[in-house]
Coordinates of C-alpha atoms in Angstrom, one line a residue:
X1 CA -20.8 -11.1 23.4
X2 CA -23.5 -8.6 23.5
X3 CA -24.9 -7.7 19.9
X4 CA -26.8 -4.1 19.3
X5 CA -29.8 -4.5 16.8
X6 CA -30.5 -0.5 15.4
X7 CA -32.8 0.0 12.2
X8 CA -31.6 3.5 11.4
X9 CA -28.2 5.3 11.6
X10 CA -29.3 8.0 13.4
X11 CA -30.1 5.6 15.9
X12 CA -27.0 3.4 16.1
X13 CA -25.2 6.6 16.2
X14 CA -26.5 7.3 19.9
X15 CA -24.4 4.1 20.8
X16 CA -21.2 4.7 18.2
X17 CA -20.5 8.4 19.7
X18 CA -20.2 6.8 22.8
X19 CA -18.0 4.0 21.9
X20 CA -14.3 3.3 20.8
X21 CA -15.1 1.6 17.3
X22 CA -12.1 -1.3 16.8
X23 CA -13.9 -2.7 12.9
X24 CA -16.6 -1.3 10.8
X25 CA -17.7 -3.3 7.8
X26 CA -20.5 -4.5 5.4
X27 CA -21.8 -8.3 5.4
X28 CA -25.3 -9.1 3.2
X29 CA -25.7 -5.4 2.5
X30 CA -25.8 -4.7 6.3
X31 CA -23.5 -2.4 7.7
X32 CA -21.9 -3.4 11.2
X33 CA -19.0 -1.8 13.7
X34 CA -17.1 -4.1 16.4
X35 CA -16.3 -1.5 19.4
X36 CA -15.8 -1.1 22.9
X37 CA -18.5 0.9 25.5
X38 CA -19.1 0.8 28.6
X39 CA -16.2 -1.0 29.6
X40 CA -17.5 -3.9 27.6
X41 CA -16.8 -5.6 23.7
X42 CA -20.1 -5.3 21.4
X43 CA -20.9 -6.0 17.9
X44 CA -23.8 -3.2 16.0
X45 CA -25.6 -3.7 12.9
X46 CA -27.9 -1.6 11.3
X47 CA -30.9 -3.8 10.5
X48 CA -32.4 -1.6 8.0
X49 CA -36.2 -0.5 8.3
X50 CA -39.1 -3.2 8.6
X51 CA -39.8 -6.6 10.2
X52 CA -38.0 -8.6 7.4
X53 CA -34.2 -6.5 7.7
X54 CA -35.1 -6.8 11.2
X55 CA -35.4 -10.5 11.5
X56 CA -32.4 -11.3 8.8
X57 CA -30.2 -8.9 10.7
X58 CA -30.6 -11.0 14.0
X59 CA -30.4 -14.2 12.2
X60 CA -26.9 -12.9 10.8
X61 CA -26.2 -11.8 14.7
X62 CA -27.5 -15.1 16.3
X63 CA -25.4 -16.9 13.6
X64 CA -22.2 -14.6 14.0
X65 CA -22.1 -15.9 18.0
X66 CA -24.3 -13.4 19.6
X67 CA -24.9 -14.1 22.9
X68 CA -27.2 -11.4 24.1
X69 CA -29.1 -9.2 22.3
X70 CA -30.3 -5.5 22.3
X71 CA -32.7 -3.3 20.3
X72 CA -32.6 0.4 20.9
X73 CA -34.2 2.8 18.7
X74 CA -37.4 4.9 18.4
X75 CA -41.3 4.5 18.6
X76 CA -44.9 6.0 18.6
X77 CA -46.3 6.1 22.2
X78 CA -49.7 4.8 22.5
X79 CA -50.5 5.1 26.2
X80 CA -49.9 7.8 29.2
X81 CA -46.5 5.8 29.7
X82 CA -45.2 6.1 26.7
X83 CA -45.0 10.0 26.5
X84 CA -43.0 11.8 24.3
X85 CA -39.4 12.0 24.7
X86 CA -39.1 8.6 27.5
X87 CA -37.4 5.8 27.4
X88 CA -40.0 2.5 27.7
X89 CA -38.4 -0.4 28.3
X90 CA -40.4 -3.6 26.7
X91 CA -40.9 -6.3 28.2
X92 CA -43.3 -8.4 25.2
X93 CA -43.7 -7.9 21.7
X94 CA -46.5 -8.4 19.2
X95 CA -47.0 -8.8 15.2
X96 CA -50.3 -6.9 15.2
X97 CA -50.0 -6.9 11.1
X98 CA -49.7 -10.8 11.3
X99 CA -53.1 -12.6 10.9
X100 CA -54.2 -16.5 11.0
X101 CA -57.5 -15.7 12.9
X102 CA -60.0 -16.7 10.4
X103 CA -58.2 -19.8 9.8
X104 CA -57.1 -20.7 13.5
X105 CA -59.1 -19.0 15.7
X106 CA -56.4 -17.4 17.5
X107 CA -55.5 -13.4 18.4
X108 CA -54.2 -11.5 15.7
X109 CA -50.5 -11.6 16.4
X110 CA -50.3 -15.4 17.1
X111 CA -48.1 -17.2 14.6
X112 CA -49.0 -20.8 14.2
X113 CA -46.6 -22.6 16.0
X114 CA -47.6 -20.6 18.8
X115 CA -50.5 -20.3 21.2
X116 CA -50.1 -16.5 22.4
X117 CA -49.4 -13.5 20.0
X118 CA -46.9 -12.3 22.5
X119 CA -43.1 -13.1 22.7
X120 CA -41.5 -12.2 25.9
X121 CA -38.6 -10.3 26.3
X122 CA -35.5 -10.0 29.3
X123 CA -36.2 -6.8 31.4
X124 CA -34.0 -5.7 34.4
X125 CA -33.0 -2.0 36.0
X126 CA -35.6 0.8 36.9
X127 CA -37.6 1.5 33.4
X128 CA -41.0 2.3 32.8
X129 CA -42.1 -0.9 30.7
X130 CA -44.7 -1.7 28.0
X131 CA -45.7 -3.6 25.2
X132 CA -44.5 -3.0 21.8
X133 CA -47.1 -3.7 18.8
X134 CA -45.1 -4.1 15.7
X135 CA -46.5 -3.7 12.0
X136 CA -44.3 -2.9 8.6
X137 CA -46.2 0.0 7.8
X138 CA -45.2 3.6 9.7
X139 CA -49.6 4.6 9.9
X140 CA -51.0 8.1 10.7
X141 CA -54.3 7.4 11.2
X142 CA -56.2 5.5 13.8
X143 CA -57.4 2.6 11.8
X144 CA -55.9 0.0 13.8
X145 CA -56.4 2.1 16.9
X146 CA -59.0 -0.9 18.6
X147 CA -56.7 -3.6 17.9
X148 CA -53.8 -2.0 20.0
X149 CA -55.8 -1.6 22.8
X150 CA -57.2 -5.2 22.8
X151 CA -53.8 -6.3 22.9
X152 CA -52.5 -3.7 25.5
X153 CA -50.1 -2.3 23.5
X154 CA -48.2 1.2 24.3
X155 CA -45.6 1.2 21.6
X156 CA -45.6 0.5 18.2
X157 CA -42.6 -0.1 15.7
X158 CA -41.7 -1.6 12.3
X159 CA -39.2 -4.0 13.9
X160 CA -39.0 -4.8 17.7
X161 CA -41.3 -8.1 17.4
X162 CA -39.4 -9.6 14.4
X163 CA -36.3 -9.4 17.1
X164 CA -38.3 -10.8 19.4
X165 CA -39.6 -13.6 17.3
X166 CA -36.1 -14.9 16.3
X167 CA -34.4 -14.8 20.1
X168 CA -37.1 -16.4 21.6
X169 CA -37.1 -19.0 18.8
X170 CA -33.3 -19.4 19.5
X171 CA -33.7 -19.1 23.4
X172 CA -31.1 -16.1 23.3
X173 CA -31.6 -13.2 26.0
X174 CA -32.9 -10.2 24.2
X175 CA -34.0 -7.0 25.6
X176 CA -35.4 -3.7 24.2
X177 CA -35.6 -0.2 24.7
X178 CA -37.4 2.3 22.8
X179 CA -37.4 6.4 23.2
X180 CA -40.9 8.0 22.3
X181 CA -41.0 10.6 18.7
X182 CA -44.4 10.9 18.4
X183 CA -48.0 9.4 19.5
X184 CA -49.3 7.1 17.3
X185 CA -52.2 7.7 15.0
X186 CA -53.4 11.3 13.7
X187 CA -50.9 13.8 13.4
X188 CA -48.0 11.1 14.1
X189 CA -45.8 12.0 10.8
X190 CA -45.4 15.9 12.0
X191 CA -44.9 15.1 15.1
X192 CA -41.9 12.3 14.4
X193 CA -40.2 14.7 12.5
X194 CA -40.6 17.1 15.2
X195 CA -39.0 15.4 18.2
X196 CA -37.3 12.7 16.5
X197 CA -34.0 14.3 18.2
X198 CA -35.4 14.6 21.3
X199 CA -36.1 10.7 21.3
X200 CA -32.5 10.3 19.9
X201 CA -31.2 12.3 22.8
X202 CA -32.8 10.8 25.7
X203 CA -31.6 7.3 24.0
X204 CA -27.9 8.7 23.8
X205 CA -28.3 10.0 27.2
X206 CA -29.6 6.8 29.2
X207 CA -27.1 4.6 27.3
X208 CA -25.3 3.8 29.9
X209 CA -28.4 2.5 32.3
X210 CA -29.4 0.7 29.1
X211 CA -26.4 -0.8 28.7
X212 CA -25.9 -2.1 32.5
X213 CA -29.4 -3.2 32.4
X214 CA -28.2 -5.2 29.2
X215 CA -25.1 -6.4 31.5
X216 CA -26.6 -7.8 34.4
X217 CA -30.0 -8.2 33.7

């Protein structure tokens, strides 16, 4: 069964008002609904904000017989790509908050049973793809502005790499989509809050490509 990964309720409710919801209850203080969309069964839990809800979310998914997974939610654009108001969907994910470099030698990013900072995700359909850079910090400034751009990022989260992390750990098909608020660094908090619906809208809107993509992909 296919198992929806949101952070925030305003973004699992682009999926729930186009669903027939069968359950909805609370398990370890996260909140999830068993439904119907699509012409297919899913499960959705709302992760909560940040790399750690985010990874104990999917463990309780993975562990609960997921098997697929999706993320869908919203992001700062970094690049021409990701512009404000699209849908991007990722194709690899990076910790850019996670560092071992001074003791390994390795890119920031690269945990230490690993060799590359990057964990790969499943892609299929017609999307504009990227690379999301994940930290648990929401930044307005452009203090980490070089380190994107060494590692090619175009979107950057709080949770989309922690997902990442734990389906390719437990070989499970995972992909991700994310819908542009803002561009990351200066000016990013106003601009959020301005076309945070927008971003909501065009997620609602391309569910249904999402959701095949999710399918058959």
């Amino acid at each position: 069964m296919l198992t929806v990964l949101a952070a925030m309720q305003n973004e699992a409710d682009t999926l729930l008002a186009q669903a027939n919801i069968h359950r909805e209850y609370a398990l370890f203080g996260k909140k999830i609904w068993e439904g119907q969309a699509f012409g297919e069964d899913f499960t959705l839990i709302l992760t909560g904000i940040g790399k750690t809800n985010a990874a104990a979310a999917c463990m309780l998914a993975l562990a609960r017989g997921a098997e697929r997974l999706l993320n869908i939610g919203v992001a700062g654009g970094l690049t021409p790509v990701a512009k404000i108001g699209s849908l991007l969907q990722i194709d690899r994910a990076v910790q850019f908050d996670f560092d071992l470099s001074e003791i390994n030698g390795t890119e920031i990013g690269t945990l230490d049973e690993y060799s590359t900072p990057y964990f790969p995700l499943r892609t299929g359909g017609s999307f504009v793809r990227g690379t999301l850079a994940t930290s648990d910090s929401f930044a307005s400034g452009n203090d980490d502005e070089a380190l994107l751009r060494r590692l090619g990022a175009d979107v950057r989260d709080m949770e989309g790499a922690a997902i990442a992390h734990i389906a390719y750990a437990a070989k499970t098909p995972c992909f991700m989509f994310k819908t542009i608020s803002d561009n990351a660094g200066e000016g990013s908090v106003r601009e959020y809050r301005e076309n945070l619906k927008i971003a909501l809208q065009t997620l609602q809107d391309d569910m249904r490509q999402i959701w095949e993509a999710a399918r058959n992909g």
